[in-house]
């Protein structure tokens, strides 16, 4: 039986109220966790799921041939061209782009799809993908709607290391061509979206009702704590949060991890450091120098490197890894090579830590609401929004 100790992220809290009404009903899509890769896909593109990349700037997929293209002089194309990933290895040495069908006329826009798991990229036509999702009022799914989103075409080789069913990636960043930005622009959503991994994503300012054991049906988005979202000028795609410390919650009292002073701070000038959220790393990862310092360590079992001895009678959260009575913290050391996000963060909060949290992003107010549902006898699956 796998075991893991949860982390409580101790952040600067601030209360925040009331959702803004959106012009069209919010949309909700199913999220699925892939057992092999522990990564998440979203079912929104009509023919196949896409990997959820919270810090991703683009939508991309393998494409049928022929497919629609976007003229180079369109604004959409300008936005696409500003998004060339800074560091990547081309999977095909440019052959995919060179071998494509020439446009019937003029200049066809190129996009730069990036695989955040392998760090590989490609160049392909910017095209349009057919999508659909159910509208919601927070308690119920209402009716399905069809729409389209622009995205890049990629060769099949760019799909390496993605969940087997996925044909591409759906980015959720602030950038103008991410899936969430396109839906916000098309439907007047503003900057609101919610993630409840591994069950659903909601676009727009929807309330989210969850069934609880003790209190019945509860609306969460209006009552959970909100923390500021930090912007990193050097990595505008990333969602950074002001984490002050990390504590492990296994007995009645939370245990703070001993970290060097300021270890998690974001340096706004150089863009280094800070704590960023990512859905494309299954576990939380930290720079080795940040993770230094702890007591009662015991030899670790792969993939974990930080294990503690002792009895854990009152775990607040179902644990997920067991080494002969010791617990391994779900934090791995950052390795050189492929980084799940741009830049040089001190820590990347990964899927396991984000799961079964209701995360409510409000990019206009610059805040992130979050609520660890394990402590409240409810879950992402206690919502009708997960019944897709
Ligand atoms: C809408 O929800 C129903 C079930 O409630 C589901 O069968 C259907 O696939 C959903 N449609 C879309 C486009 O997600
Ligand atoms: C959502 O719509 C359903 C079906 O129309 C309705 O029964 C329910 O009360 C609505 N929920 C809210 C919060 O308005
Ligand atoms: C799910 O929808 C049903 C039917 O509208 C409603 O009675 C129920 O309270 C909803 N449950 C949740 C958890 O939203």
CSV table of N, CA and C in Angstrom, one decimal, residues 287-357:
chain,number,residue,atom,x,y,z
A,287,UNK,N,14.9,22.5,-4.9
A,287,UNK,CA,16.4,22.6,-5.1
A,287,UNK,C,17.1,21.9,-4.0
A,288,UNK,N,18.2,21.2,-4.2
A,288,UNK,CA,18.9,20.4,-3.2
A,288,UNK,C,19.2,21.3,-2.0
A,289,UNK,N,19.7,22.5,-2.2
A,289,UNK,CA,20.1,23.4,-1.1
A,289,UNK,C,18.9,23.8,-0.2
A,290,UNK,N,17.7,23.9,-0.8
A,290,UNK,CA,16.5,24.3,-0.1
A,290,UNK,C,16.1,23.1,0.8
A,291,UNK,N,16.2,21.9,0.3
A,291,UNK,CA,15.7,20.7,1.0
A,291,UNK,C,16.6,20.3,2.1
A,292,UNK,N,17.8,20.9,2.2
A,292,UNK,CA,18.8,20.5,3.2
A,292,UNK,C,18.2,20.7,4.6
A,293,UNK,N,18.6,19.8,5.5
A,293,UNK,CA,18.2,20.1,6.9
A,293,UNK,C,17.0,19.4,7.4
A,294,UNK,N,17.1,18.4,8.2
A,294,UNK,CA,15.9,17.7,8.8
A,294,UNK,C,16.5,16.7,9.8
A,295,UNK,N,15.6,16.0,10.6
A,295,UNK,CA,16.1,15.1,11.6
A,295,UNK,C,15.5,13.7,11.4
A,296,UNK,N,16.1,12.8,12.1
A,296,UNK,CA,15.5,11.4,12.1
A,296,UNK,C,15.3,10.9,10.7
A,297,UNK,N,16.3,11.1,9.8
A,297,UNK,CA,16.2,10.6,8.5
A,297,UNK,C,16.5,9.1,8.5
A,298,UNK,N,15.8,8.4,7.6
A,298,UNK,CA,16.1,7.0,7.4
A,298,UNK,C,16.4,6.8,5.9
A,299,UNK,N,17.0,5.7,5.5
A,299,UNK,CA,17.3,5.5,4.1
A,299,UNK,C,16.0,5.5,3.3
A,300,UNK,N,16.0,6.2,2.2
A,300,UNK,CA,14.8,6.4,1.4
A,300,UNK,C,14.6,5.3,0.4
A,301,UNK,N,13.4,5.2,-0.1
A,301,UNK,CA,13.0,4.3,-1.1
A,301,UNK,C,12.7,5.1,-2.3
A,302,UNK,N,13.1,4.6,-3.5
A,302,UNK,CA,12.9,5.4,-4.7
A,302,UNK,C,11.4,5.4,-5.0
A,303,UNK,N,10.8,6.6,-5.5
A,303,UNK,CA,11.6,7.7,-5.9
A,303,UNK,C,11.8,8.7,-4.8
A,304,UNK,N,11.4,8.4,-3.6
A,304,UNK,CA,11.5,9.4,-2.5
A,304,UNK,C,12.9,9.5,-1.9
A,305,UNK,N,13.3,10.6,-1.4
A,305,UNK,CA,14.6,10.8,-0.9
A,305,UNK,C,14.6,11.4,0.5
A,306,UNK,N,13.4,11.7,1.0
A,306,UNK,CA,13.3,12.3,2.4
A,306,UNK,C,12.3,11.5,3.2
A,307,UNK,N,12.9,10.6,4.1
A,307,UNK,CA,12.0,9.7,4.9
A,307,UNK,C,12.3,9.9,6.4
A,308,UNK,N,11.3,9.8,7.2
A,308,UNK,CA,11.4,10.0,8.6
A,308,UNK,C,10.9,8.8,9.3
A,309,UNK,N,11.6,8.5,10.5
A,309,UNK,CA,11.2,7.4,11.3
A,309,UNK,C,10.1,7.8,12.3
A,310,UNK,N,9.4,6.8,12.8
A,310,UNK,CA,8.5,7.2,13.9
A,310,UNK,C,7.1,6.6,13.7
A,311,UNK,N,6.3,6.8,14.7
A,311,UNK,CA,4.9,6.3,14.6
A,311,UNK,C,4.0,7.5,14.1
A,312,UNK,N,3.1,7.2,13.4
A,312,UNK,CA,2.2,8.2,12.8
A,312,UNK,C,0.8,7.9,13.1
A,313,UNK,N,0.3,8.0,14.3
A,313,UNK,CA,-1.0,7.5,14.7
A,313,UNK,C,-2.1,8.3,14.2
A,314,UNK,N,-1.9,9.6,14.0
A,314,UNK,CA,-3.1,10.4,13.6
A,314,UNK,C,-2.9,11.1,12.3
A,315,UNK,N,-2.6,10.4,11.3
A,315,UNK,CA,-2.4,11.1,10.0
A,315,UNK,C,-3.7,11.8,9.6
A,316,UNK,N,-3.5,13.0,9.2
A,316,UNK,CA,-4.6,13.8,8.8
A,316,UNK,C,-5.0,13.5,7.4
A,317,UNK,N,-4.1,13.0,6.7
A,317,UNK,CA,-4.4,12.7,5.3
A,317,UNK,C,-4.0,11.3,4.9
A,318,UNK,N,-4.7,10.6,4.1
A,318,UNK,CA,-4.3,9.3,3.7
A,318,UNK,C,-2.9,9.4,3.1
A,319,UNK,N,-2.0,8.5,3.6
A,319,UNK,CA,-0.6,8.7,3.2
A,319,UNK,C,-0.3,7.8,2.0
A,320,UNK,N,0.8,8.0,1.3
A,320,UNK,CA,0.9,7.3,0.1
A,320,UNK,C,2.2,6.6,-0.2
A,321,UNK,N,3.1,6.5,0.9
A,321,UNK,CA,4.3,5.7,0.7
A,321,UNK,C,4.8,5.1,2.0
A,322,UNK,N,5.3,3.9,2.0
A,322,UNK,CA,5.6,3.3,3.3
A,322,UNK,C,7.0,2.6,3.2
A,323,UNK,N,7.9,3.0,4.0
A,323,UNK,CA,9.2,2.3,4.0
A,323,UNK,C,9.4,1.7,5.4
A,324,UNK,N,8.9,0.5,5.6
A,324,UNK,CA,9.1,-0.2,6.9
A,324,UNK,C,8.8,0.7,8.1
A,325,UNK,N,7.7,1.3,8.2
A,325,UNK,CA,7.3,2.1,9.3
A,325,UNK,C,7.7,3.6,9.2
A,326,UNK,N,8.6,3.9,8.2
A,326,UNK,CA,9.0,5.3,8.1
A,326,UNK,C,8.1,5.9,7.0
A,327,UNK,N,8.0,7.2,7.0
A,327,UNK,CA,7.2,7.9,6.1
A,327,UNK,C,8.1,8.7,5.2
A,328,UNK,N,7.8,8.8,3.9
A,328,UNK,CA,8.6,9.6,3.0
A,328,UNK,C,7.7,10.8,2.6
A,329,UNK,N,8.4,11.9,2.7
A,329,UNK,CA,7.7,13.2,2.3
A,329,UNK,C,7.7,13.2,0.8
A,330,UNK,N,6.5,13.6,0.3
A,330,UNK,CA,6.4,13.6,-1.2
A,330,UNK,C,7.1,14.7,-1.8
A,331,UNK,N,8.4,14.9,-1.5
A,331,UNK,CA,9.2,15.9,-2.1
A,331,UNK,C,10.5,15.3,-2.7
A,332,UNK,N,10.7,15.5,-3.9
A,332,UNK,CA,11.9,15.0,-4.5
A,332,UNK,C,12.9,16.1,-4.8
A,333,UNK,N,14.1,15.7,-5.0
A,333,UNK,CA,15.1,16.7,-5.3
A,333,UNK,C,15.1,17.0,-6.8
A,334,UNK,N,15.2,18.3,-7.1
A,334,UNK,CA,15.2,18.8,-8.5
A,334,UNK,C,16.4,18.2,-9.2
A,335,UNK,N,16.2,17.7,-10.4
A,335,UNK,CA,17.3,17.2,-11.1
A,335,UNK,C,17.6,18.1,-12.3
A,336,UNK,N,18.9,18.1,-12.7
A,336,UNK,CA,19.2,18.9,-13.9
A,336,UNK,C,18.5,18.3,-15.1
A,337,UNK,N,18.3,19.1,-16.1
A,337,UNK,CA,17.6,18.6,-17.3
A,337,UNK,C,16.2,19.1,-17.3
A,338,UNK,N,15.3,18.3,-17.8
A,338,UNK,CA,14.0,18.8,-18.0
A,338,UNK,C,13.3,19.4,-16.8
A,339,UNK,N,12.9,20.6,-16.8
A,339,UNK,CA,12.2,21.3,-15.7
A,339,UNK,C,10.7,21.4,-16.1
A,340,UNK,N,9.8,21.1,-15.2
A,340,UNK,CA,8.4,21.2,-15.6
A,340,UNK,C,7.9,22.6,-15.9
A,341,UNK,N,8.7,23.6,-15.4
A,341,UNK,CA,8.3,25.0,-15.7
A,341,UNK,C,9.5,25.7,-16.1
A,342,UNK,N,9.3,26.9,-16.7
A,342,UNK,CA,10.4,27.8,-17.1
A,342,UNK,C,11.1,28.4,-15.8
A,343,UNK,N,12.3,28.9,-16.0
A,343,UNK,CA,12.9,29.6,-14.9
A,343,UNK,C,13.6,28.7,-13.9
A,344,UNK,N,14.0,29.3,-12.7
A,344,UNK,CA,14.8,28.5,-11.7
A,344,UNK,C,14.1,28.6,-10.4
A,345,UNK,N,12.9,28.1,-10.2
A,345,UNK,CA,12.2,28.2,-8.9
A,345,UNK,C,12.9,27.4,-7.8
A,346,UNK,N,12.7,27.8,-6.6
A,346,UNK,CA,13.2,27.0,-5.4
A,346,UNK,C,12.5,25.7,-5.3
A,347,UNK,N,11.2,25.8,-5.6
A,347,UNK,CA,10.4,24.6,-5.4
A,347,UNK,C,9.2,24.6,-6.4
A,348,UNK,N,8.9,23.4,-6.9
A,348,UNK,CA,7.7,23.3,-7.8
A,348,UNK,C,6.7,22.4,-7.1
A,349,UNK,N,5.6,22.9,-6.8
A,349,UNK,CA,4.5,22.1,-6.1
A,349,UNK,C,3.8,21.3,-7.2
A,350,UNK,N,3.9,20.0,-7.0
A,350,UNK,CA,3.4,19.0,-8.1
A,350,UNK,C,2.1,18.4,-7.8
A,351,UNK,N,1.7,17.6,-8.7
A,351,UNK,CA,0.3,17.0,-8.7
A,351,UNK,C,-0.1,16.4,-7.4
A,352,UNK,N,0.7,15.6,-6.8
A,352,UNK,CA,0.3,14.9,-5.5
A,352,UNK,C,-0.1,15.9,-4.5
A,353,UNK,N,0.6,17.0,-4.4
A,353,UNK,CA,0.3,18.0,-3.4
A,353,UNK,C,-1.0,18.8,-3.7
A,354,UNK,N,-1.2,19.0,-5.0
A,354,UNK,CA,-2.3,19.8,-5.5
A,354,UNK,C,-3.6,19.0,-5.5
A,355,UNK,N,-3.5,17.7,-5.6
A,355,UNK,CA,-4.7,16.8,-5.7
A,355,UNK,C,-5.6,17.0,-4.5
A,356,UNK,N,-6.9,16.9,-4.8
A,356,UNK,CA,-7.9,17.0,-3.8
A,356,UNK,C,-7.9,18.3,-3.0
A,357,UNK,N,-7.4,19.3,-3.6
A,357,UNK,CA,-7.5,20.6,-3.2
A,357,UNK,C,-8.4,21.3,-4.2
